[in-house]
Amino acid sequence: MRATQFLIATQKETPSDAVVISHQLMLRAGMIRKLSSGLYCWLPLGLKVLRKVEAIVRDEMNKAGAQEVLMPIVQPAELWEESGRWEQYGAELTRFNDRHTNSFCLGPTHEEVITDLVRNELKSYKQLPANFYQVQTKFRDEVRPRFGVMRSREFIMKDGYSFHIDQDSLQATYDVMHETYCAIFNRIGLNFRPVEADTGSIGGSASHEFHVLAESGEDDIAFSDSSDFAANIEMAEALAPAQSDEAIIGTSKTIATPSQKTIEEVAAFCDSPTDKTLKTLIVLGEKNDESEEQPLVALVVRGDHTLNELKAEKLPEISSPLTFASEERIQKELGVSIGSIGPINLPITTIADRSAVAARNFICGANQDGFHIQNSNWETNAQFSSIADIRNVENGDPSPCGNGQLHIKRGIEVGHIFQLGDKYSKAMGATVLSENGKETVMTMGCYGIGITRVVAAAIEQNNDDAGIIWPSAIAPFQVAIVPINMHKSDAVADTCQALHDQLSAAGVDVLMLDEPKARLGSMLADVELIGIPHRIVVGDRGLANNEIEYKGRRDEDSQMLNKDEIVDLLMQKI
RNA sequence: CGGGGCGUAGCGCAGUCUGGUAGCGCACCACACUGGGGGUGUGGUGGUCGUAGGUUCAAAUCCUGCCGUCCCGACCA
């Protein structure tokens, strides 16, 4: 490819609204342009990368026995009413009417459509298992689109759905998909971890996320330093610590804390570490019957710990989504303001975290404004109704797998696989006849990869001051040919053209910077910004010695290579 | 949804407080010089100052509404 025939839209300056490095570099390298919030145009350079990611995904999916289909972006409301998600899905689902006033939505995902398709096409257990996938545009009207294509409203996803006669079959395909995802991300060249995950709004049972480790990630991943265990922090279990062996101080002491409300303030005031305090959070509970108001429930965690909202809202006593009680209601029903609450004679259900239960001689609110109690103990003055794991794990916590300590890092979710079970197939009547002629609801799995997000994630993980450093497998071009004074030297022009033709014929994606009077400095800066893995510079000085300069994108220095051997050497490196 | 910032040329910004001819750098076009890391000079192209209304002799500038966009916030006991 010649640069004069290909839009190189690089920019020297970073657009002011780009915050994360991948977004900045994608704009500067001329890969994408914003059309509107969360909507992006892909320029030729960006699309080239996107297509390479897609090709790898397709190749591995096909190898794993999945079949490609293509379903519409626009989906009829009826299907979503059948599954129940027309009601459940919030404002993220964009709905509209056609000219006949029929309701439709823009597909944020395709479970309904594939289930409809499969229930009509598959009739026998003999056709199972079946695994279908597509690479298709999705639209989710995100509350807050951000970070460029990392979290955009319109994006491209590879979504796959498998159908089974029983759980064993689903598990087998799920395992294959797990391996396939590892193969895909390895091939792309990402540093990633599969992690145990929550199933979220898609529903179902078992689930793994695939995270690219990067500081800009929006998720916290906890993983063991001495085993394969890894989980989204939402899911990572905090093990019960050993009961504190501190001797119980028999007499608690009420102390005035007139202006100390937060844990930090109280702990500092008492000259005590925050892990010697307990905090009590008041949330709304599940109603016992329809008529009454949602009861208040107290959640107690150690002062240095943070509440895991997902764990909390899964408890039967707690209303989902987790909602904190209003200051007014707390004042009215408990007669105390936020900042002085403690698990002392509370007239409501009180759920204590495992670590809170193990504490001795702790400081907690006195349920009287401006007072806390020192040397409180569950054995003496404090009470809980039940114990649960409701906190987030922290760096250094023991791993729930039993081996090693947990470390927490940020991750970008690029893939997610679920065992859906019969959530959709049952609701939508997707059945086949089993071996004994009985109508049987199919069991489903679903498997997603954020294609557009993978591109951004790859950049987050591979960049330097000069720009992007593409992993070889998804680089828009493998080799850049940079001529020096091509317009003055026939030798340079001819050599570059010959190298370009040879490499192209060998199937190498090569970009020749053929702008006649381009400055060397700006060409090199572009090649580095765009992130092309291999670069050769052709000039008269080198050619006089039958040499051509080579530099890998990550190399410190360039080296001179024999002109006659350079094509072979490049082919080896690619 | 709440809070905050910003909207002036493709990009980055100044000008707004204190109303008076719309500017700078990059990019782009032409010419010349230069020629191994975003070079220099000369001359150019390009803007209904987000939008609608108001105040005024006069509005990018002051006032009001709207729109767009970005950031922060769902850990407070």
XYZ file of C-alpha atoms (C1' of nucleotides) in Angstrom:
651
model
C 0.000 0.000 0.000
C 1.190 3.465 -0.880
C 0.649 6.209 1.659
C -0.570 8.543 -1.078
C -3.379 6.082 -1.788
C -4.325 5.532 1.841
C -5.677 8.090 4.298
C -2.977 8.757 6.878
C -4.806 11.197 9.155
C -2.322 11.621 11.967
C -2.437 14.574 14.330
C 0.299 16.118 16.376
C -1.918 17.379 19.150
C -4.158 15.371 21.436
C -7.847 16.288 21.259
C -8.792 17.747 24.620
C -11.708 15.450 25.393
C -9.704 12.225 25.205
C -8.725 10.998 28.659
C -7.284 7.506 28.328
C -4.210 6.735 26.265
C -5.920 4.397 23.804
C -8.539 7.012 22.954
C -5.878 9.689 22.527
C -3.708 7.511 20.332
C -6.589 6.229 18.230
C -7.538 9.821 17.466
C -3.963 10.968 16.878
C -3.089 7.997 14.700
C -6.176 8.662 12.591
C -7.974 5.395 13.381
C -11.300 6.815 14.523
C -13.245 10.063 14.603
C -16.093 10.882 16.920
C -19.443 11.465 15.267
C -21.405 12.047 18.468
C -21.178 10.921 22.077
C -20.415 7.205 22.046
C -20.553 7.002 18.245
C -17.386 6.679 16.168
C -16.411 6.518 12.526
C -13.601 4.112 11.735
C -11.084 5.486 9.268
C -9.242 3.124 6.911
C -6.338 2.616 9.293
C -8.548 1.760 12.263
C -10.778 -0.469 10.211
C -7.773 -2.459 9.055
C -7.011 -3.320 12.685
C -10.644 -4.034 13.461
C -10.880 -6.444 10.533
C -7.776 -8.289 11.700
C -9.284 -8.802 15.125
C -12.496 -10.022 13.515
C -10.599 -12.423 11.279
C -8.825 -14.035 14.227
C -12.068 -14.330 16.143
C -13.861 -15.889 13.155
C -11.028 -18.291 12.512
C -10.936 -19.593 16.068
C -14.731 -19.735 16.369
C -14.971 -21.723 13.138
C -12.217 -24.035 14.334
C -14.229 -24.625 17.500
C -17.181 -25.759 15.424
C -19.330 -22.647 15.707
C -21.290 -21.528 12.647
C -21.536 -17.915 11.586
C -24.936 -16.291 11.112
C -26.055 -12.681 10.842
C -29.049 -11.249 12.649
C -30.661 -7.806 12.352
C -29.810 -4.895 14.585
C -33.478 -3.936 14.701
C -35.548 -6.391 16.684
C -39.299 -6.679 17.244
C -40.614 -5.896 20.716
C -42.676 -9.104 20.791
C -39.576 -11.245 21.259
C -38.414 -9.099 24.137
C -41.848 -9.295 25.703
C -41.667 -13.080 25.467
C -38.392 -13.196 27.344
C -39.577 -10.598 29.830
C -36.740 -8.232 29.064
C -38.905 -5.573 27.392
C -39.889 -4.724 30.977
C -36.597 -5.533 32.733
C -34.203 -3.717 30.457
C -34.058 -0.036 31.324
C -33.278 3.047 29.312
C -30.226 1.356 27.841
C -32.580 -0.377 25.424
C -33.442 2.048 22.649
C -37.040 1.557 21.591
C -38.956 3.006 18.692
C -41.948 2.464 16.441
C -42.045 1.883 12.753
C -44.590 3.578 10.438
C -47.193 0.979 11.344
C -46.666 1.843 15.033
C -45.167 -1.583 15.727
C -42.587 -1.499 18.506
C -38.949 -2.310 17.920
C -35.647 -1.930 19.700
C -32.016 -1.643 18.705
C -30.374 -4.886 19.717
C -28.012 -4.525 22.683
C -27.564 -8.315 22.458
C -29.257 -11.103 20.522
C -30.478 -13.862 22.863
C -34.103 -13.344 21.867
C -33.484 -13.377 18.139
C -31.233 -16.429 18.152
C -33.613 -18.314 20.425
C -36.470 -17.509 18.066
C -34.417 -18.603 15.100
C -33.297 -21.832 16.710
C -36.714 -22.831 18.062
C -37.997 -22.686 14.496
C -35.076 -24.451 12.871
C -33.973 -27.120 15.352
C -36.465 -29.851 16.147
C -34.449 -32.853 17.231
C -31.855 -33.678 19.870
C -29.876 -35.100 16.945
C -29.190 -31.529 15.790
C -27.617 -30.672 19.144
C -25.343 -29.372 20.327
C -25.385 -26.392 18.005
C -23.305 -23.257 18.314
C -24.029 -20.101 16.278
C -22.232 -16.784 16.311
C -22.205 -13.482 14.506
C -20.066 -10.372 14.323
C -22.583 -7.587 14.521
C -23.133 -4.006 15.602
C -24.838 -3.542 18.966
C -26.413 -0.463 20.413
C -26.611 0.216 24.131
C -27.622 3.678 25.242
C -24.996 3.788 28.007
C -25.536 6.163 30.919
C -22.065 7.448 30.388
C -20.210 6.552 27.239
C -16.514 7.264 27.696
C -12.946 6.489 26.797
C -13.598 6.405 23.052
C -14.460 2.978 21.715
C -13.726 1.433 25.117
C -17.256 2.194 26.252
C -19.224 3.464 23.305
C -22.921 3.263 22.630
C -22.607 1.631 19.242
C -19.986 -1.071 19.076
C -19.141 -4.310 17.337
C -19.442 -7.552 19.207
C -18.881 -11.153 18.390
C -21.778 -12.866 20.088
C -22.242 -16.612 20.086
C -25.033 -18.824 21.415
C -24.991 -22.555 21.954
C -27.918 -24.951 22.386
C -27.885 -28.258 24.230
C -29.992 -31.159 25.310
C -28.533 -31.177 28.817
C -26.118 -29.545 31.221
C -23.262 -31.933 30.433
C -23.358 -30.925 26.805
C -23.482 -27.241 27.740
C -20.522 -27.684 30.062
C -18.533 -29.358 27.292
C -19.173 -26.511 24.832
C -18.583 -23.939 27.556
C -15.184 -25.481 28.191
C -14.400 -25.418 24.478
C -15.373 -21.751 24.320
C -13.192 -21.014 27.349
C -10.245 -22.556 25.510
C -11.197 -20.807 22.285
C -11.254 -17.416 24.013
C -7.834 -18.054 25.485
C -6.595 -18.997 22.016
C -8.109 -15.836 20.507
C -6.618 -13.445 23.036
C -3.276 -15.212 22.943
C -3.199 -14.965 19.182
C -4.039 -11.278 19.298
C -1.171 -10.872 21.724
C -2.949 -9.590 24.809
C -1.932 -10.005 28.427
C -5.237 -11.262 29.833
C -6.799 -13.336 32.600
C -9.994 -15.382 32.598
C -11.843 -14.582 35.818
C -14.927 -15.863 37.604
C -17.709 -13.379 37.142
C -21.228 -12.352 37.920
C -23.828 -13.042 35.280
C -25.404 -9.583 35.404
C -28.481 -8.696 33.404
C -27.980 -11.474 30.856
C -28.865 -14.010 33.528
C -27.825 -17.609 34.058
C -25.421 -19.543 36.246
C -21.689 -20.076 35.587
C -19.772 -17.270 33.981
C -16.242 -16.165 33.201
C -14.976 -12.806 32.065
C -11.784 -12.315 30.089
C -9.911 -9.274 31.252
C -7.036 -7.442 29.672
C -4.904 -6.162 32.527
C -4.522 -2.392 32.269
C -4.600 0.531 34.675
C -7.426 2.232 32.808
C -9.729 -0.768 33.241
C -13.112 -0.219 34.804
C -13.168 -3.472 36.771
C -11.164 -4.707 39.733
C -9.830 -8.221 39.350
C -8.667 -10.261 42.317
C -6.274 -13.085 41.651
C -4.134 -15.433 43.669
C -0.372 -15.101 43.573
C 0.073 -18.843 43.777
C -2.726 -20.468 41.807
C -4.907 -19.925 38.716
C -7.675 -18.463 40.815
C -8.985 -15.148 39.497
C -12.327 -13.463 40.011
C -14.006 -10.163 39.441
C -13.906 -8.369 42.773
C -17.699 -8.376 42.659
C -17.512 -12.155 43.040
C -14.320 -12.886 44.968
C -15.152 -14.492 48.288
C -13.724 -12.983 51.441
C -12.909 -15.909 53.708
C -13.860 -15.790 57.355
C -10.794 -14.803 59.363
C -9.887 -16.542 62.595
C -11.648 -15.159 65.630
C -9.529 -12.490 67.250
C -7.739 -13.968 70.236
C -7.701 -10.672 72.028
C -9.084 -10.916 75.533
C -12.549 -9.422 75.869
C -12.509 -6.218 77.801
C -15.569 -6.609 79.892
C -16.609 -3.009 80.171
C -17.403 -0.926 77.131
C -17.029 2.799 77.263
C -19.251 5.415 75.671
C -17.268 8.329 74.370
C -18.353 11.678 73.029
C -17.434 12.143 69.371
C -19.203 15.419 68.736
C -17.879 16.125 65.250
C -16.361 12.780 64.294
C -18.623 11.079 61.788
C -16.533 9.153 59.307
C -14.543 6.084 60.209
C -11.285 7.936 59.644
C -12.317 10.766 61.950
C -13.515 8.463 64.702
C -10.453 6.210 64.487
C -8.116 9.190 64.564
C -10.023 10.699 67.483
C -9.702 7.464 69.469
C -6.094 7.006 68.348
C -7.064 3.602 67.052
C -6.564 1.906 63.659
C -9.588 1.788 61.329
C -9.663 -2.014 61.492
C -10.621 -1.703 65.155
C -13.840 0.051 64.164
C -17.062 -1.263 62.683
C -19.320 0.695 60.377
C -23.004 0.122 60.101
C -24.784 0.823 56.820
C -28.559 1.033 56.619
C -30.171 -0.254 53.434
C -33.652 -1.196 52.280
C -34.707 -4.796 52.841
C -37.096 -7.130 51.039
C -40.757 -6.624 51.941
C -42.393 -9.384 53.969
C -45.741 -8.790 52.307
C -47.000 -6.507 49.573
C -48.663 -3.899 51.720
C -45.924 -2.794 54.010
C -43.001 -0.472 53.441
C -39.579 -1.950 52.733
C -37.976 -2.594 56.144
C -34.593 -1.202 57.102
C -31.687 -3.615 57.338
C -28.314 -2.924 58.932
C -25.106 -4.162 57.338
C -22.005 -4.218 59.513
C -18.497 -4.297 58.068
C -15.111 -3.507 59.534
C -14.136 0.135 59.250
C -11.238 -0.523 56.898
C -13.377 -2.698 54.603
C -15.803 -1.690 51.874
C -19.257 -3.093 51.285
C -19.663 -5.301 48.221
C -23.030 -4.176 46.930
C -23.471 -7.135 44.638
C -22.912 -9.652 47.413
C -25.264 -7.688 49.663
C -28.119 -7.464 47.206
C -28.001 -11.196 46.596
C -28.972 -11.846 50.225
C -32.647 -12.766 50.555
C -33.184 -10.122 53.251
C -31.925 -7.316 51.023
C -33.863 -5.575 48.306
C -32.312 -5.532 44.855
C -30.972 -3.228 43.518
C -29.221 -2.252 46.699
C -30.593 1.041 47.979
C -29.253 3.031 50.890
C -31.878 4.257 53.331
C -32.564 7.966 53.384
C -31.231 10.087 56.214
C -34.812 11.012 57.145
C -35.990 7.424 57.499
C -32.999 6.474 59.595
C -33.574 9.471 61.845
C -37.271 8.681 62.136
C -37.051 4.933 62.793
C -33.740 4.604 64.597
C -33.592 8.023 66.190
C -29.989 8.554 65.255
C -28.241 10.256 62.399
C -25.829 8.726 59.950
C -22.397 8.751 61.536
C -23.324 7.406 64.952
C -25.022 4.104 64.100
C -23.770 0.835 65.574
C -24.972 -2.762 66.061
C -26.105 -2.029 69.588
C -29.725 -2.888 70.368
C -30.813 -2.048 66.822
C -34.488 -2.894 66.360
C -33.899 -4.155 62.797
C -32.329 -7.124 61.038
C -28.570 -6.785 61.370
C -26.257 -8.678 59.030
C -22.601 -8.747 59.991
C -19.705 -9.428 57.687
C -17.483 -12.390 58.530
C -14.554 -10.141 59.370
C -16.712 -7.881 61.521
C -17.843 -10.909 63.502
C -14.242 -11.874 64.206
C -13.465 -8.498 65.744
C -12.967 -7.920 69.446
C -13.016 -4.748 71.496
C -14.140 -2.646 68.574
C -15.368 0.916 68.278
C -18.835 1.448 66.819
C -21.614 3.996 66.792
C -23.637 4.292 70.014
C -26.961 4.947 68.239
C -26.954 8.291 69.924
C -25.898 11.358 67.997
C -22.325 12.358 68.730
C -21.375 9.213 70.630
C -19.404 6.058 69.860
C -18.678 3.055 72.051
C -15.197 1.721 72.687
C -14.418 -1.895 73.610
C -17.641 -3.251 72.190
C -17.944 -7.010 71.827
C -20.470 -9.362 70.270
C -20.249 -11.390 73.447
C -21.315 -8.469 75.587
C -23.118 -5.415 74.198
C -23.390 -5.878 70.414
C -25.752 -8.077 68.392
C -26.238 -9.390 64.873
C -28.991 -11.482 63.294
C -26.867 -13.341 60.787
C -23.395 -13.573 59.288
C -22.610 -13.166 55.604
C -19.767 -12.370 53.233
C -20.655 -8.827 52.218
C -17.332 -7.045 51.825
C -14.916 -6.568 48.965
C -11.718 -8.552 49.172
C -8.560 -6.534 49.557
C -4.945 -6.803 48.572
C -3.309 -9.422 50.762
C -6.484 -11.296 51.726
C -6.114 -15.092 51.606
C -7.286 -16.538 48.313
C -10.612 -18.393 48.538
C -9.019 -21.253 46.605
C -6.859 -21.936 49.647
C -3.573 -21.101 47.958
C -1.754 -17.829 48.312
C -2.788 -14.250 48.737
C -5.067 -12.135 46.593
C -3.757 -9.277 44.500
C -6.045 -6.736 42.919
C -5.483 -5.209 39.509
C -7.565 -3.247 37.049
C -8.937 -5.060 34.054
C -10.731 -4.260 30.808
C -13.454 -6.786 30.089
C -12.986 -7.923 26.506
C -14.848 -11.223 26.649
C -17.575 -12.852 28.685
C -18.966 -16.379 28.575
C -22.106 -17.563 30.362
C -23.996 -20.720 30.997
C -27.488 -19.367 30.489
C -29.378 -22.534 31.309
C -32.997 -22.409 30.188
C -33.765 -18.772 30.988
C -34.542 -17.836 27.388
C -35.344 -21.218 25.910
C -37.968 -21.844 28.584
C -39.539 -18.399 28.392
C -39.656 -18.589 24.618
C -40.531 -22.241 24.255
C -37.372 -23.374 22.483
C -37.682 -27.133 22.609
C -36.579 -30.215 20.698
C -37.718 -33.817 20.862
C -35.402 -35.909 23.002
C -34.218 -39.453 22.394
C -37.361 -40.844 23.973
C -39.616 -38.554 21.966
C -40.279 -36.101 24.777
C -40.422 -32.368 24.196
C -37.377 -30.951 25.992
C -36.378 -27.351 26.663
C -32.910 -26.662 25.300
C -30.133 -25.478 27.581
C -28.154 -22.475 26.370
C -24.767 -20.866 26.630
C -23.708 -17.470 25.326
C -20.304 -16.067 24.487
C -19.334 -12.468 23.729
C -16.223 -10.602 22.636
C -16.139 -6.825 22.330
C -14.345 -6.525 19.013
C -14.052 -2.749 19.061
C -13.016 -2.785 22.692
C -10.267 -5.318 21.982
C -8.645 -2.755 19.685
C -8.607 -0.122 22.438
C -7.460 -2.643 25.047
C -4.542 -3.716 22.856
C -3.399 -0.093 22.706
C -3.805 0.410 26.450
C -1.369 -2.437 26.915
C 1.039 -1.572 24.117
C 2.166 2.013 23.747
C 5.000 4.393 24.523
C 5.713 8.108 24.274
C 5.893 7.917 20.491
C 2.568 6.148 20.037
C 1.022 2.747 19.529
C 3.046 -0.491 19.460
C 0.845 -3.010 17.694
C 1.034 -6.684 18.501
C 2.054 -8.221 15.207
C -1.193 -10.135 14.681
C -3.400 -7.048 14.513
C -1.003 -4.394 13.191
C -2.580 -2.444 10.333
C 0.708 -2.795 8.461
C 3.613 -5.097 9.245
C 6.320 -3.104 7.530
C 6.785 0.595 6.778
C 9.136 1.610 4.005
C 10.535 5.107 4.524
C 12.478 6.595 1.618
C 14.878 9.491 2.007
C 14.739 12.035 -0.797
C 12.915 9.727 -3.108
C 12.185 12.625 -5.430
C 15.868 13.187 -5.981
C 17.197 9.683 -6.089
C 16.093 7.117 -8.616
C 18.051 4.497 -6.702
C 16.011 5.166 -3.554
C 12.731 5.282 -5.458
C 13.445 2.101 -7.371
C 14.636 0.209 -4.298
C 11.585 1.203 -2.286
C 9.252 0.270 -5.089
C 10.956 -3.099 -5.540
C 10.828 -3.868 -1.803
C 7.196 -2.804 -1.666
C 6.309 -5.092 -4.559
C 8.274 -8.047 -3.243
C 6.817 -7.835 0.247
C 3.300 -7.281 -1.056
C 3.633 -10.292 -3.332
C 4.705 -12.321 -0.317
C 1.456 -11.356 1.397
C 2.963 -8.826 3.805
C 0.912 -5.766 4.695
C 3.376 -3.057 3.780
C 3.026 0.711 3.812
C 5.349 2.751 1.630
C 5.635 6.418 2.561
C 5.653 7.656 -1.008
C 4.755 11.308 -0.544
C 7.436 12.781 -2.822
C 8.724 15.603 -0.647
C 7.740 14.380 2.807
C 10.222 15.183 5.582
C 12.000 12.269 7.153
C 11.149 13.394 10.672
C 7.431 13.559 10.082
C 7.390 10.229 8.270
C 9.195 8.508 11.132
C 6.932 10.159 13.675
C 3.866 8.917 11.773
C 5.200 5.381 11.484
C 5.854 5.279 15.214
C 2.544 6.897 16.140
C 0.648 4.449 13.966
C 2.655 1.677 15.593
C 3.909 -0.310 12.612
C 6.060 -3.151 14.020
C 8.861 -3.079 11.447
C 10.408 -0.107 9.718
C 13.030 0.169 7.027
C 14.639 3.414 5.946
C 16.095 3.589 2.449
C 18.610 6.313 1.599
C 21.435 6.921 -0.810
C 24.080 6.653 1.902
C 23.036 3.160 2.851
C 22.510 2.049 -0.702
C 26.089 3.076 -1.510
C 27.136 0.229 0.820
C 24.320 -2.014 -0.376
C 22.664 -1.518 3.023
C 19.222 -0.635 4.326
C 18.365 0.518 7.821
C 15.992 -1.594 9.902
C 14.347 -0.858 13.248
C 11.715 -2.806 15.130
C 9.090 -0.653 16.864
C 10.327 -1.742 20.291
C 14.042 -1.627 19.417
C 16.284 0.975 21.009
C 18.467 1.431 17.955
C 18.327 0.771 14.261
C 20.696 -1.563 12.446
C 22.047 -1.711 8.913
C 21.117 -4.827 6.961
C 22.328 -6.143 3.652
C 19.989 -4.946 0.934
C 19.825 -8.317 -0.790
C 18.891 -10.150 2.373
C 16.416 -7.699 3.839
C 13.256 -9.276 2.446
C 14.192 -12.667 3.856
C 15.143 -11.143 7.186
C 11.840 -9.289 7.372
C 9.880 -12.407 6.498
C 11.576 -14.167 9.402
C 10.694 -11.421 11.832
C 7.036 -11.225 10.884
C -30.401 11.535 37.478
C -27.295 15.191 40.627
C -22.816 18.441 40.560
C -19.001 20.918 37.727
C -16.286 22.423 33.245
C -16.244 23.554 28.208
C -18.499 25.092 23.225
C -14.338 30.764 18.790
C -11.147 27.479 11.464
C -9.846 20.178 10.836
C -6.726 20.029 15.865
C -4.766 22.861 20.236
C -5.922 27.540 22.260
C -6.186 33.318 23.303
C -9.834 37.105 23.193
C -15.204 37.285 27.373
C -13.828 39.977 33.589
C -13.905 45.906 31.540
C -19.181 45.437 24.792
C -16.278 48.872 19.721
C -12.760 45.873 12.640
C -12.276 37.820 15.036
C -6.740 36.434 16.532
C -2.333 32.887 17.495
C 0.200 27.959 16.844
C -0.348 23.327 14.137
C -2.518 21.420 9.758
C -3.860 22.810 4.578
C -2.584 25.624 -0.543
C 1.446 28.306 -3.644
C 6.536 29.560 -4.330
C 11.574 29.485 -2.754
C 15.344 27.594 0.255
C 16.456 23.115 2.994
C 17.189 17.753 3.028
C 18.933 11.335 8.044
C 13.956 12.895 13.530
C 7.511 16.778 13.118
C 13.036 22.451 9.123
C 12.982 27.995 7.399
C 10.971 32.142 4.820
C 7.246 34.800 1.901
C 2.300 34.881 0.427
C -2.504 32.536 0.942
C -7.356 29.342 1.911
C -10.634 28.487 5.769
C -14.889 30.881 11.169
C -23.363 32.912 10.730
C -17.707 32.823 17.733
C -23.082 25.899 19.616
C -28.249 27.806 19.135
C -32.680 30.947 19.969
C -34.219 35.222 22.102
C -33.234 39.753 25.030
C -30.370 44.389 26.547
C -27.557 48.109 23.587
C -26.013 52.971 18.737
C -22.960 48.483 18.891
C -22.616 41.610 21.536
C -17.680 36.211 20.762
C -18.003 39.526 25.160
C -23.744 41.272 29.341
C -28.793 38.549 30.535
C -32.295 34.269 29.778
C -33.755 29.680 27.647
C -32.321 25.525 24.867
C -28.770 22.121 22.608
C -24.179 19.646 22.426
C -19.904 17.735 24.764
C -16.463 16.224 28.630
C -15.355 15.187 33.733
C -16.909 13.837 38.777
C -20.658 11.315 41.778
C -24.448 5.683 43.369
C -18.848 3.975 50.284
C -22.117 8.031 54.158
C -22.492 5.792 59.027
